[in-house]
Tab-separated table of N, CA and C in Angstrom:
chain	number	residue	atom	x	y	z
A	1	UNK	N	-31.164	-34.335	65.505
A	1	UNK	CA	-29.806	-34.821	65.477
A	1	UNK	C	-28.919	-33.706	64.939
A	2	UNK	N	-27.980	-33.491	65.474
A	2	UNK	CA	-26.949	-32.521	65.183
A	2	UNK	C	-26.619	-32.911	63.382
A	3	UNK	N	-25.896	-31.441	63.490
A	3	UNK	CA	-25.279	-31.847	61.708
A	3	UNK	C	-23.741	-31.724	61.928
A	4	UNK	N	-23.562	-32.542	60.712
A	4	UNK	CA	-22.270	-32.781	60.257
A	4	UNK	C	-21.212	-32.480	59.686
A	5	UNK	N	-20.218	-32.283	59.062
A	5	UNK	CA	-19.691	-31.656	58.443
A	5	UNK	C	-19.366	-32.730	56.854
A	6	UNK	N	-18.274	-33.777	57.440
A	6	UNK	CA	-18.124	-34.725	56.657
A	6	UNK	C	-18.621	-35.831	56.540
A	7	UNK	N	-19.031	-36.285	57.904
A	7	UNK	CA	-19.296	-37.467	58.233
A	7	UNK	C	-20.703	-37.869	58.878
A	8	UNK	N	-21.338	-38.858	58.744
A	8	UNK	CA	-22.953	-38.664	59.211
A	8	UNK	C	-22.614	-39.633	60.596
A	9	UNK	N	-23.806	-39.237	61.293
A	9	UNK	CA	-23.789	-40.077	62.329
A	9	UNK	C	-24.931	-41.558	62.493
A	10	UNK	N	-24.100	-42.293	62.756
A	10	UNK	CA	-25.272	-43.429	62.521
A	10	UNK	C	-25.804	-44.353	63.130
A	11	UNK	N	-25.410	-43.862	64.604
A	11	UNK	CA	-26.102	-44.256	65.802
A	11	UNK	C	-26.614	-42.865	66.688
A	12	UNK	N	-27.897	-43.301	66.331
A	12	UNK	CA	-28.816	-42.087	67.868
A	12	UNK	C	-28.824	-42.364	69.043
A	13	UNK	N	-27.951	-41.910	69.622
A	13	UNK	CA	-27.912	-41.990	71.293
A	13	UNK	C	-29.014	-41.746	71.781
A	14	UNK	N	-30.120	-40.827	71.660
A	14	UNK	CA	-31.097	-40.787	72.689
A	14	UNK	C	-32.349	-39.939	72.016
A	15	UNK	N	-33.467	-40.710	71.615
A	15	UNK	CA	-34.958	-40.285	70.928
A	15	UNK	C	-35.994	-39.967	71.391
A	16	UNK	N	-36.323	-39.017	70.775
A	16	UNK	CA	-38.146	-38.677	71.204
A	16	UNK	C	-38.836	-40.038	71.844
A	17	UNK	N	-38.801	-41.001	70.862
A	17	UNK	CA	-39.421	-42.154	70.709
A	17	UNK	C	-38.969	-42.959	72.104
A	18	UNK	N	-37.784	-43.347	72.653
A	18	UNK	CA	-37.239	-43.810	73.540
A	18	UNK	C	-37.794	-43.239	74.427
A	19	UNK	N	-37.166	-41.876	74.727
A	19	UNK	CA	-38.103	-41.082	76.293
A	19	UNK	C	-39.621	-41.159	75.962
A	20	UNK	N	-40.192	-40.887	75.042
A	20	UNK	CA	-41.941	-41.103	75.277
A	20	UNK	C	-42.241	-42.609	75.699
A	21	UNK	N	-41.363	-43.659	75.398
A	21	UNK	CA	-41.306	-44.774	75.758
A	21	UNK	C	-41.224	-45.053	77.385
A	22	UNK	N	-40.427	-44.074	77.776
A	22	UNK	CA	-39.681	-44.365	79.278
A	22	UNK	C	-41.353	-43.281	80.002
A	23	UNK	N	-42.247	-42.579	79.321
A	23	UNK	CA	-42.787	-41.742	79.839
A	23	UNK	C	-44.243	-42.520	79.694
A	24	UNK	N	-44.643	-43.361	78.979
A	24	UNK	CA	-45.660	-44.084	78.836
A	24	UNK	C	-45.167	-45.477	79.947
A	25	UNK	N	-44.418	-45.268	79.782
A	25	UNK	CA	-43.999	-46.696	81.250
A	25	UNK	C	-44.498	-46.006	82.428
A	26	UNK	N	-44.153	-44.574	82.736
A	26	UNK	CA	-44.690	-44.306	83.720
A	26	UNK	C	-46.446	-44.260	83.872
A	27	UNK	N	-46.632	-43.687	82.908
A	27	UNK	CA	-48.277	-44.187	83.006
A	27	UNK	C	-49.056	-45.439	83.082
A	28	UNK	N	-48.082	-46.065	82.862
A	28	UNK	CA	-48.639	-47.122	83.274
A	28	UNK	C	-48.266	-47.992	84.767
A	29	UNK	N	-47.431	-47.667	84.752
A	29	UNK	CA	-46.818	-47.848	86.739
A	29	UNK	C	-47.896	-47.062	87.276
A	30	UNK	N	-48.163	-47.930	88.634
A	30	UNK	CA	-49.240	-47.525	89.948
A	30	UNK	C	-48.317	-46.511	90.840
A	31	UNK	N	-47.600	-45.319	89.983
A	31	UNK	CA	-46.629	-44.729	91.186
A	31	UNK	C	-47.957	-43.168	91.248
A	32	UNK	N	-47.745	-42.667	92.279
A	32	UNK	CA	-48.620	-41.413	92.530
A	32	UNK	C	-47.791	-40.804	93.658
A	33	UNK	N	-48.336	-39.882	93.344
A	33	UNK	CA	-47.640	-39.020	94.564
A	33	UNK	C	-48.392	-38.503	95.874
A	34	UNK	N	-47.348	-38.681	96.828
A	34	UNK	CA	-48.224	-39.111	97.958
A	34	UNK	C	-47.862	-37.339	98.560
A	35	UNK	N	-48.906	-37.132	99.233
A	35	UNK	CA	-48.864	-36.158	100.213
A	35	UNK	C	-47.617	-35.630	101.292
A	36	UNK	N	-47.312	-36.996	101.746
A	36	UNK	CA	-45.884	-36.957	102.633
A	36	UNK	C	-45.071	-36.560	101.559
A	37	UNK	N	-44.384	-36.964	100.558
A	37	UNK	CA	-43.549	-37.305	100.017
A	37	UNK	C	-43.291	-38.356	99.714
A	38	UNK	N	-43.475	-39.297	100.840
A	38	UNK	CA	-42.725	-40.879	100.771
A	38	UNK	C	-42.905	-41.891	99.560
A	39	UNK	N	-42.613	-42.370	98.943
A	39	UNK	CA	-43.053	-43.044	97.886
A	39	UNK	C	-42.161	-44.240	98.175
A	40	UNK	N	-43.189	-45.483	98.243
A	40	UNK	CA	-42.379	-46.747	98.027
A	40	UNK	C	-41.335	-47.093	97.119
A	41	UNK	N	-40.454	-47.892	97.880
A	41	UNK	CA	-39.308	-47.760	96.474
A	41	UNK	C	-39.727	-48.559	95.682
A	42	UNK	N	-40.593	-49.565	95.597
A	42	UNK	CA	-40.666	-50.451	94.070
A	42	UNK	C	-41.480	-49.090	93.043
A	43	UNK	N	-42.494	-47.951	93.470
A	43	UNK	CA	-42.831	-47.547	92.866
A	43	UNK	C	-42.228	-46.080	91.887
A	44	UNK	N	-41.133	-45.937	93.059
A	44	UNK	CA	-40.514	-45.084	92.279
A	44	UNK	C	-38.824	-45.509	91.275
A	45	UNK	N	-38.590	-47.055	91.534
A	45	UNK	CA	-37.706	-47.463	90.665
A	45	UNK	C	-37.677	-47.393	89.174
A	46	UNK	N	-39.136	-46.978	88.393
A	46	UNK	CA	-39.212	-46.734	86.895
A	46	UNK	C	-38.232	-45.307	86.908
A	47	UNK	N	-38.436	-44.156	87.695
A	47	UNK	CA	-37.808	-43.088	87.792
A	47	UNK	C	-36.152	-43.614	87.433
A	48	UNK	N	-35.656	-44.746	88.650
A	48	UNK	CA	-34.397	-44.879	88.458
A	48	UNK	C	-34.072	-45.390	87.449
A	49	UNK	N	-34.262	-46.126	86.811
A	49	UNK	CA	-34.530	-46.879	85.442
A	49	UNK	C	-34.272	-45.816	84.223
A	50	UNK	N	-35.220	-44.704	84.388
A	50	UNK	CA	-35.147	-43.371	83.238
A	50	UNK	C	-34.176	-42.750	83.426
A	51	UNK	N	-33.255	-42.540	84.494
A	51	UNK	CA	-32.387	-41.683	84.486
A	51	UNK	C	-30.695	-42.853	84.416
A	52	UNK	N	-30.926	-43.957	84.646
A	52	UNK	CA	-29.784	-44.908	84.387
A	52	UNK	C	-29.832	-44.866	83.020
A	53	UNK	N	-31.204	-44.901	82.437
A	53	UNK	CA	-31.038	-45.032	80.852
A	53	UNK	C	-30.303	-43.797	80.266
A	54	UNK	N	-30.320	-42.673	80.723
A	54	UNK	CA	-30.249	-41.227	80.213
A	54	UNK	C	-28.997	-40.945	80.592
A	55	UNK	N	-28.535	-41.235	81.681
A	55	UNK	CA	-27.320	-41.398	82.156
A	55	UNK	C	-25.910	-42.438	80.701
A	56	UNK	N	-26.815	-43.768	80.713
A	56	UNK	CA	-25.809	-44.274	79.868
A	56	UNK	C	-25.732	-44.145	78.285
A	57	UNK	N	-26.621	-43.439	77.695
A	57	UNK	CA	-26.719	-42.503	76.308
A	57	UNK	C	-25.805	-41.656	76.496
A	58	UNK	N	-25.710	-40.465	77.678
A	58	UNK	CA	-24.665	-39.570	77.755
A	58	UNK	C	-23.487	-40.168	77.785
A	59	UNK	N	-23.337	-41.624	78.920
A	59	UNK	CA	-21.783	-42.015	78.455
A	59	UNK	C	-20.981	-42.700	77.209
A	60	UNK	N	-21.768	-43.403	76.631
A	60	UNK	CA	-21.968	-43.735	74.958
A	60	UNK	C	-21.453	-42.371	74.152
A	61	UNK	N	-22.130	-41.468	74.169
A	61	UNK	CA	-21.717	-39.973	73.509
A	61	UNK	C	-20.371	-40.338	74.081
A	62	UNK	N	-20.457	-39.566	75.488
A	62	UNK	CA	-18.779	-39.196	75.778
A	62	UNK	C	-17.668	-39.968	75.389
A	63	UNK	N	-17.937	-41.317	74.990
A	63	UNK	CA	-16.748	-42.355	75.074
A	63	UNK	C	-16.645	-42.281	73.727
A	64	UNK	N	-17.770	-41.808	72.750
A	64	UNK	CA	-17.332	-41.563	71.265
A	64	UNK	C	-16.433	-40.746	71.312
A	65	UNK	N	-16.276	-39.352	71.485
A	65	UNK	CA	-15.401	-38.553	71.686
A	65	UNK	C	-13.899	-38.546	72.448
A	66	UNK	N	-14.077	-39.538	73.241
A	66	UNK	CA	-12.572	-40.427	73.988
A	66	UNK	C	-12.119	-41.210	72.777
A	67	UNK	N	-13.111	-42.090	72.612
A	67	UNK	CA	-12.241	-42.628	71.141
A	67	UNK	C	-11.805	-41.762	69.537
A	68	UNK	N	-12.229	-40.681	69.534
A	68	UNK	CA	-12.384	-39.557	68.379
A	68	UNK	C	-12.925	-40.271	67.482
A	69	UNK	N	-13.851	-40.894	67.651
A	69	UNK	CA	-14.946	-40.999	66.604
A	69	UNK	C	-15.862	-39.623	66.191
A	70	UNK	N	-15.908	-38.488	67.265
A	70	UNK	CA	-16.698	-37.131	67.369
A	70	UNK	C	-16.066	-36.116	67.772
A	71	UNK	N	-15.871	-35.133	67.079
A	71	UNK	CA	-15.248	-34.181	67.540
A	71	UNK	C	-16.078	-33.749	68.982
A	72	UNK	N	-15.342	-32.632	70.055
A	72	UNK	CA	-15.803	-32.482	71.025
A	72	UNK	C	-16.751	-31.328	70.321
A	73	UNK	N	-16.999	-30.419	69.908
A	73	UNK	CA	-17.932	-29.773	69.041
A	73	UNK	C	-19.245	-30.430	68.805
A	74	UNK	N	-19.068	-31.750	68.189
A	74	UNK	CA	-20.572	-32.712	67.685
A	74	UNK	C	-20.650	-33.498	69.172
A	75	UNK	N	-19.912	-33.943	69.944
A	75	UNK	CA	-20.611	-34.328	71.265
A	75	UNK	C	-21.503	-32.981	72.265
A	76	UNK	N	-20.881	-32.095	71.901
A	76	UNK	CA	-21.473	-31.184	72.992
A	76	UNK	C	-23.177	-30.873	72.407
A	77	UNK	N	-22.990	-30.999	70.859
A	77	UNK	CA	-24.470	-31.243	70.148
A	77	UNK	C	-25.295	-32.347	70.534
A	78	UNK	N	-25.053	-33.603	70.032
A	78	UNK	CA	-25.407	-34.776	70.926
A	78	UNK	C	-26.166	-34.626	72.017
A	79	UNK	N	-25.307	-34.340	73.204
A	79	UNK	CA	-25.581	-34.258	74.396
A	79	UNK	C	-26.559	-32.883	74.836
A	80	UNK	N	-26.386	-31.894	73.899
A	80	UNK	CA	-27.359	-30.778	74.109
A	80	UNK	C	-28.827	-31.338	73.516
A	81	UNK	N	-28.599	-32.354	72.709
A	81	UNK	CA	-29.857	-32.793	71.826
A	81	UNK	C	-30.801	-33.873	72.644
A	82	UNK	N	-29.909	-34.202	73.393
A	82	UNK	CA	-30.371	-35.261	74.306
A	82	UNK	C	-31.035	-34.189	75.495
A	83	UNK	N	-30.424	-33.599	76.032
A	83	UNK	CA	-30.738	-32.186	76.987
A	83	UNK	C	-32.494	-31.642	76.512
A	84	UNK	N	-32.257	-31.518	75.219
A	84	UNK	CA	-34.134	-31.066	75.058
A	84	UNK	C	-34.866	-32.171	75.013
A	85	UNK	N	-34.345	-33.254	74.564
A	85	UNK	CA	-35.403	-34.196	74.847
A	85	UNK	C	-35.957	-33.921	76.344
A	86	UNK	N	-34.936	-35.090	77.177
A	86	UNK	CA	-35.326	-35.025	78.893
A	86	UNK	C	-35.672	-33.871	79.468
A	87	UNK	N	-35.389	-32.743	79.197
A	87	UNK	CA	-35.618	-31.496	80.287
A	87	UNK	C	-36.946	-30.719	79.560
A	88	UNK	N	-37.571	-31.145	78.311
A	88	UNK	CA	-38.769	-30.574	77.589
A	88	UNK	C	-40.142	-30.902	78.642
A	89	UNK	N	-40.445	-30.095	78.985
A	89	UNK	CA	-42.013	-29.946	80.007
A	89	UNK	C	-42.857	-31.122	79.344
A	90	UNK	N	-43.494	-31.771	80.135
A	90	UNK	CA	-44.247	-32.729	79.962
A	90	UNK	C	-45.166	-32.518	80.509
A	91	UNK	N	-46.490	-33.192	79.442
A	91	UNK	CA	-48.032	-32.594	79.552
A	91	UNK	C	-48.139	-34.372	80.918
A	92	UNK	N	-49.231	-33.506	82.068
A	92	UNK	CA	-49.464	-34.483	82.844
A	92	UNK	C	-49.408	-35.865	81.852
A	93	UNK	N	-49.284	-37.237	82.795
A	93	UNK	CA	-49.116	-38.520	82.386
A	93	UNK	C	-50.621	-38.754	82.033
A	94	UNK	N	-50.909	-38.116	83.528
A	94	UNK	CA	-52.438	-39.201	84.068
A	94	UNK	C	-52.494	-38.337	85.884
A	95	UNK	N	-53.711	-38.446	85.814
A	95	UNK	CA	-54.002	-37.892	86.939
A	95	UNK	C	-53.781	-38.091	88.059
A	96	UNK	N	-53.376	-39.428	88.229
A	96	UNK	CA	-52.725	-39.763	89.717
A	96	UNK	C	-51.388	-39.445	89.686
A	97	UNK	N	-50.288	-39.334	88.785
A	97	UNK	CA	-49.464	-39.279	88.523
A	97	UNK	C	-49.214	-37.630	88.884
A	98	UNK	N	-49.565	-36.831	88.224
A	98	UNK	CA	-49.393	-35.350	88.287
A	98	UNK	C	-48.075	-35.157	87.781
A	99	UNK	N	-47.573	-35.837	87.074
A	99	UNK	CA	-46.373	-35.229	86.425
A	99	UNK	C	-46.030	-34.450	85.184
A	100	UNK	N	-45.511	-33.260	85.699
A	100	UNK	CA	-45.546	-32.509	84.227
A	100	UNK	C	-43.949	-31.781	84.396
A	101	UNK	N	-43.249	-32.184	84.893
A	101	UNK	CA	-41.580	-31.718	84.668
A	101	UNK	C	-40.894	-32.745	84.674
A	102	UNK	N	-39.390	-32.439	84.173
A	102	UNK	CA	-38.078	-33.819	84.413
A	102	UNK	C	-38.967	-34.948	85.497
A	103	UNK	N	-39.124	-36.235	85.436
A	103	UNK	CA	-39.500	-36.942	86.521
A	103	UNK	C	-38.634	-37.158	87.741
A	104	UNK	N	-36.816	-37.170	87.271
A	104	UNK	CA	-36.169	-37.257	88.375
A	104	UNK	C	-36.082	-35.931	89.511
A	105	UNK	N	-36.913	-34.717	89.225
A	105	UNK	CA	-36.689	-33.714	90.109
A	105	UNK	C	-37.751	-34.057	91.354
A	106	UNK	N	-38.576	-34.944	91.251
A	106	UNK	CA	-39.758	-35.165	92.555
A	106	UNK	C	-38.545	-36.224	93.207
A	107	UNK	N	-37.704	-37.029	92.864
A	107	UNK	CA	-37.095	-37.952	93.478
A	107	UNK	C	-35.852	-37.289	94.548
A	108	UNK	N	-35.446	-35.694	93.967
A	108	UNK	CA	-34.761	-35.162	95.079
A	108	UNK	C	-35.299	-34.195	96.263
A	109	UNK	N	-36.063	-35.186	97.212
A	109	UNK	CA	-36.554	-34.358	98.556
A	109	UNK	C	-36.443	-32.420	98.587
């Protein structure tokens, strides 16, 4: 979590704990990756799910800073903090899975 100057922050927009959460969901979803590419959509909707979630942490941040609850300085921290979470290399799930980067980058053809 970023630091402060005067003021602490006392809601965490977006945790280790949360994404290992969103990343153990995937191990446990029957999604694999298929040879074609093609992946059924019920199996790749956990994907959409992780990035709606990640998506609305970033807008939470931003709307702190619309309201000046955060200087634009401590949002750009925030949001960089959130940035190493999601974009940090990930050790395979599970072997059918084969995932070891961002999960939403297999979802863009």
């Amino acid at each position: 979590m970023p630091e402060t100057s005067d003021k602490q922050i006392f809601h965490e927009f977006y945790t280790e704990k949360r994404w290992n959460n969103w990343l153990q969901k995937v191990g446990e979803s029957n999604f694999k990756l298929e040879e074609s590419g093609d992946t059924p959509e019920n199996d790749s909707a956990i994907f959409v799910n992780m990035q709606d979630d990640v998506i609305l942490a970033c807008l939470k941040v931003i709307a702190t800073c619309q309201r000046g609850e955060n200087s634009v300085e401590e949002t750009l921290d925030i949001l960089s903090s959130i940035e190493e979470i999601v974009l940090k290399k990930v050790d395979s799930i599970s072997e059918d899975t084969g995932i070891s980067r961002p999960p939403w980058d297999m979802l863009q053809g």
